[in-house]
PDB file of C-alpha atoms in Angstrom:
ATOM      1  CA  ALA A  24      -5.047  10.153  -3.225  1.00  0.00           C
ATOM      2  CA  ALA A  25      -6.880   7.451  -1.365  1.00  0.00           C
ATOM      3  CA  ALA A  26      -7.867   7.481   2.292  1.00  0.00           C
ATOM      4  CA  GLY A  27      -5.876   5.722   4.979  1.00  0.00           C
ATOM      5  CA  GLU A  28      -2.201   5.171   5.469  1.00  0.00           C
ATOM      6  CA  THR A  29       0.283   2.341   5.303  1.00  0.00           C
ATOM      7  CA  SER A  30       3.961   1.561   5.046  1.00  0.00           C
ATOM      8  CA  TRP A  31       5.734  -0.002   2.088  1.00  0.00           C
ATOM      9  CA  TYR A  32       5.681  -3.234   4.088  1.00  0.00           C
ATOM     10  CA  GLY A  33       1.935  -2.954   4.690  1.00  0.00           C
ATOM     11  CA  TYR A  34       1.331  -2.237   1.028  1.00  0.00           C
ATOM     12  CA  ALA A  35       3.428  -5.195  -0.126  1.00  0.00           C
ATOM     13  CA  ARG A  36       1.808  -7.499   2.434  1.00  0.00           C
ATOM     14  CA  PHE A  37      -1.669  -6.474   1.242  1.00  0.00           C
ATOM     15  CA  VAL A  38      -0.776  -7.112  -2.411  1.00  0.00           C
ATOM     16  CA  ILE A  39       0.820 -10.498  -1.657  1.00  0.00           C
ATOM     17  CA  GLU A  40      -2.068 -11.653   0.542  1.00  0.00           C
ATOM     18  CA  ARG A  41      -4.588 -10.539  -2.088  1.00  0.00           C
ATOM     19  CA  ALA A  42      -2.662 -12.389  -4.802  1.00  0.00           C
ATOM     20  CA  ARG A  43      -2.609 -15.540  -2.687  1.00  0.00           C
ATOM     21  CA  THR A  44      -6.367 -15.395  -2.060  1.00  0.00           C
ATOM     22  CA  GLN A  45      -6.837 -15.120  -5.824  1.00  0.00           C
ATOM     23  CA  GLY A  46      -4.834 -18.300  -6.303  1.00  0.00           C
ATOM     24  CA  LEU A  47      -1.780 -16.761  -7.933  1.00  0.00           C
ATOM     25  CA  PRO A  48       1.382 -18.842  -7.540  1.00  0.00           C
ATOM     26  CA  LEU A  49       4.019 -16.817  -5.726  1.00  0.00           C
ATOM     27  CA  ALA A  50       7.694 -17.639  -5.287  1.00  0.00           C
ATOM     28  CA  LEU A  51       7.771 -15.739  -1.991  1.00  0.00           C
ATOM     29  CA  ALA A  52       7.306 -17.932   1.072  1.00  0.00           C
ATOM     30  CA  ALA A  53       4.450 -17.036   3.409  1.00  0.00           C
ATOM     31  CA  ASP A  54       6.934 -15.711   5.973  1.00  0.00           C
ATOM     32  CA  GLY A  55       9.360 -14.295   3.393  1.00  0.00           C
ATOM     33  CA  LEU A  56       8.331 -10.665   3.753  1.00  0.00           C
ATOM     34  CA  LYS A  57       9.933  -8.805   6.651  1.00  0.00           C
ATOM     35  CA  PRO A  58       9.498  -5.149   7.649  1.00  0.00           C
ATOM     36  CA  ILE A  59      12.629  -3.071   8.077  1.00  0.00           C
ATOM     37  CA  PRO A  60      13.070   0.475   9.356  1.00  0.00           C
ATOM     38  CA  ALA A  61      14.035   3.113   6.802  1.00  0.00           C
ATOM     39  CA  THR A  62      17.365   3.498   8.581  1.00  0.00           C
ATOM     40  CA  GLU A  63      18.293  -0.019   7.409  1.00  0.00           C
ATOM     41  CA  TYR A  64      17.549   0.809   3.778  1.00  0.00           C
ATOM     42  CA  PRO A  65      19.895   3.655   2.883  1.00  0.00           C
ATOM     43  CA  LEU A  66      18.908   5.826  -0.054  1.00  0.00           C
ATOM     44  CA  PRO A  67      20.964   8.489  -1.848  1.00  0.00           C
ATOM     45  CA  ALA A  68      18.433  11.233  -1.003  1.00  0.00           C
ATOM     46  CA  LYS A  69      17.383  12.129   2.522  1.00  0.00           C
ATOM     47  CA  ARG A  70      13.739  11.227   3.187  1.00  0.00           C
ATOM     48  CA  PRO A  71      11.323  12.776   5.695  1.00  0.00           C
ATOM     49  CA  GLN A  72      10.241  10.696   8.697  1.00  0.00           C
ATOM     50  CA  ASN A  73       6.578  11.344   7.873  1.00  0.00           C
ATOM     51  CA  SER A  74       5.566  11.813   4.250  1.00  0.00           C
ATOM     52  CA  ARG A  75       1.894  10.909   4.560  1.00  0.00           C
ATOM     53  CA  LEU A  76      -0.495  12.998   2.485  1.00  0.00           C
ATOM     54  CA  ASN A  77      -3.209  14.626   4.607  1.00  0.00           C
ATOM     55  CA  THR A  78      -6.412  14.825   2.543  1.00  0.00           C
ATOM     56  CA  GLY A  79      -8.578  16.181   5.374  1.00  0.00           C
ATOM     57  CA  LEU A  80      -8.927  19.690   3.942  1.00  0.00           C
ATOM     58  CA  LEU A  81      -9.854  18.326   0.520  1.00  0.00           C
ATOM     59  CA  GLU A  82     -12.473  16.024   2.024  1.00  0.00           C
ATOM     60  CA  ARG A  83     -13.984  18.786   4.177  1.00  0.00           C
ATOM     61  CA  SER A  84     -13.929  21.456   1.463  1.00  0.00           C
ATOM     62  CA  PHE A  85     -15.688  19.317  -1.114  1.00  0.00           C
ATOM     63  CA  ALA A  86     -17.690  17.047   1.210  1.00  0.00           C
ATOM     64  CA  LEU A  87     -15.809  14.014  -0.088  1.00  0.00           C
ATOM     65  CA  LYS A  88     -15.316  10.578   1.360  1.00  0.00           C
ATOM     66  CA  LEU A  89     -12.235   9.184  -0.360  1.00  0.00           C
ATOM     67  CA  PRO A  90     -12.046   5.406  -0.823  1.00  0.00           C
ATOM     68  CA  SER A  91      -9.415   3.491   1.116  1.00  0.00           C
ATOM     69  CA  TRP A  92      -6.124   2.705  -0.538  1.00  0.00           C
ATOM     70  CA  GLU A  93      -6.922  -0.985  -0.018  1.00  0.00           C
ATOM     71  CA  ALA A  94     -10.089  -0.683  -2.131  1.00  0.00           C
ATOM     72  CA  GLY A  95      -8.137   0.910  -4.983  1.00  0.00           C
ATOM     73  CA  VAL A  96      -5.345  -1.651  -4.912  1.00  0.00           C
ATOM     74  CA  ALA A  97      -7.856  -4.510  -4.712  1.00  0.00           C
ATOM     75  CA  ARG A  98      -9.744  -3.135  -7.715  1.00  0.00           C
ATOM     76  CA  VAL A  99      -6.559  -2.920  -9.799  1.00  0.00           C
ATOM     77  CA  LEU A 100      -5.486  -6.427  -8.801  1.00  0.00           C
ATOM     78  CA  ASP A 101      -8.965  -7.790  -9.587  1.00  0.00           C
ATOM     79  CA  GLU A 102      -8.782  -6.229 -13.057  1.00  0.00           C
ATOM     80  CA  TRP A 103      -5.212  -7.406 -13.634  1.00  0.00           C
ATOM     81  CA  VAL A 104      -5.530 -11.008 -12.441  1.00  0.00           C
ATOM     82  CA  PRO A 105      -7.064 -13.285 -15.090  1.00  0.00           C
ATOM     83  CA  ASN A 106     -10.138 -15.246 -14.028  1.00  0.00           C
TER      84      ASN A 106
END
């Protein structure tokens, strides 16, 4: 798991902004992405209010500094997007 935390909205916004900076044509308007609370997106299974993964013990036990989730997503997008 990477370091940091975000919402699905934050994740999607990061990916879309990164794609735009790389010059990818997107059908989504700049203001087309809107955050919604989980209560407005009903799912068949009940979800916890907080499902963040705490990696603190792992980092302390093994003297690790995990990279941010943004760095990992950026790396994948950089590899995926043709030059």
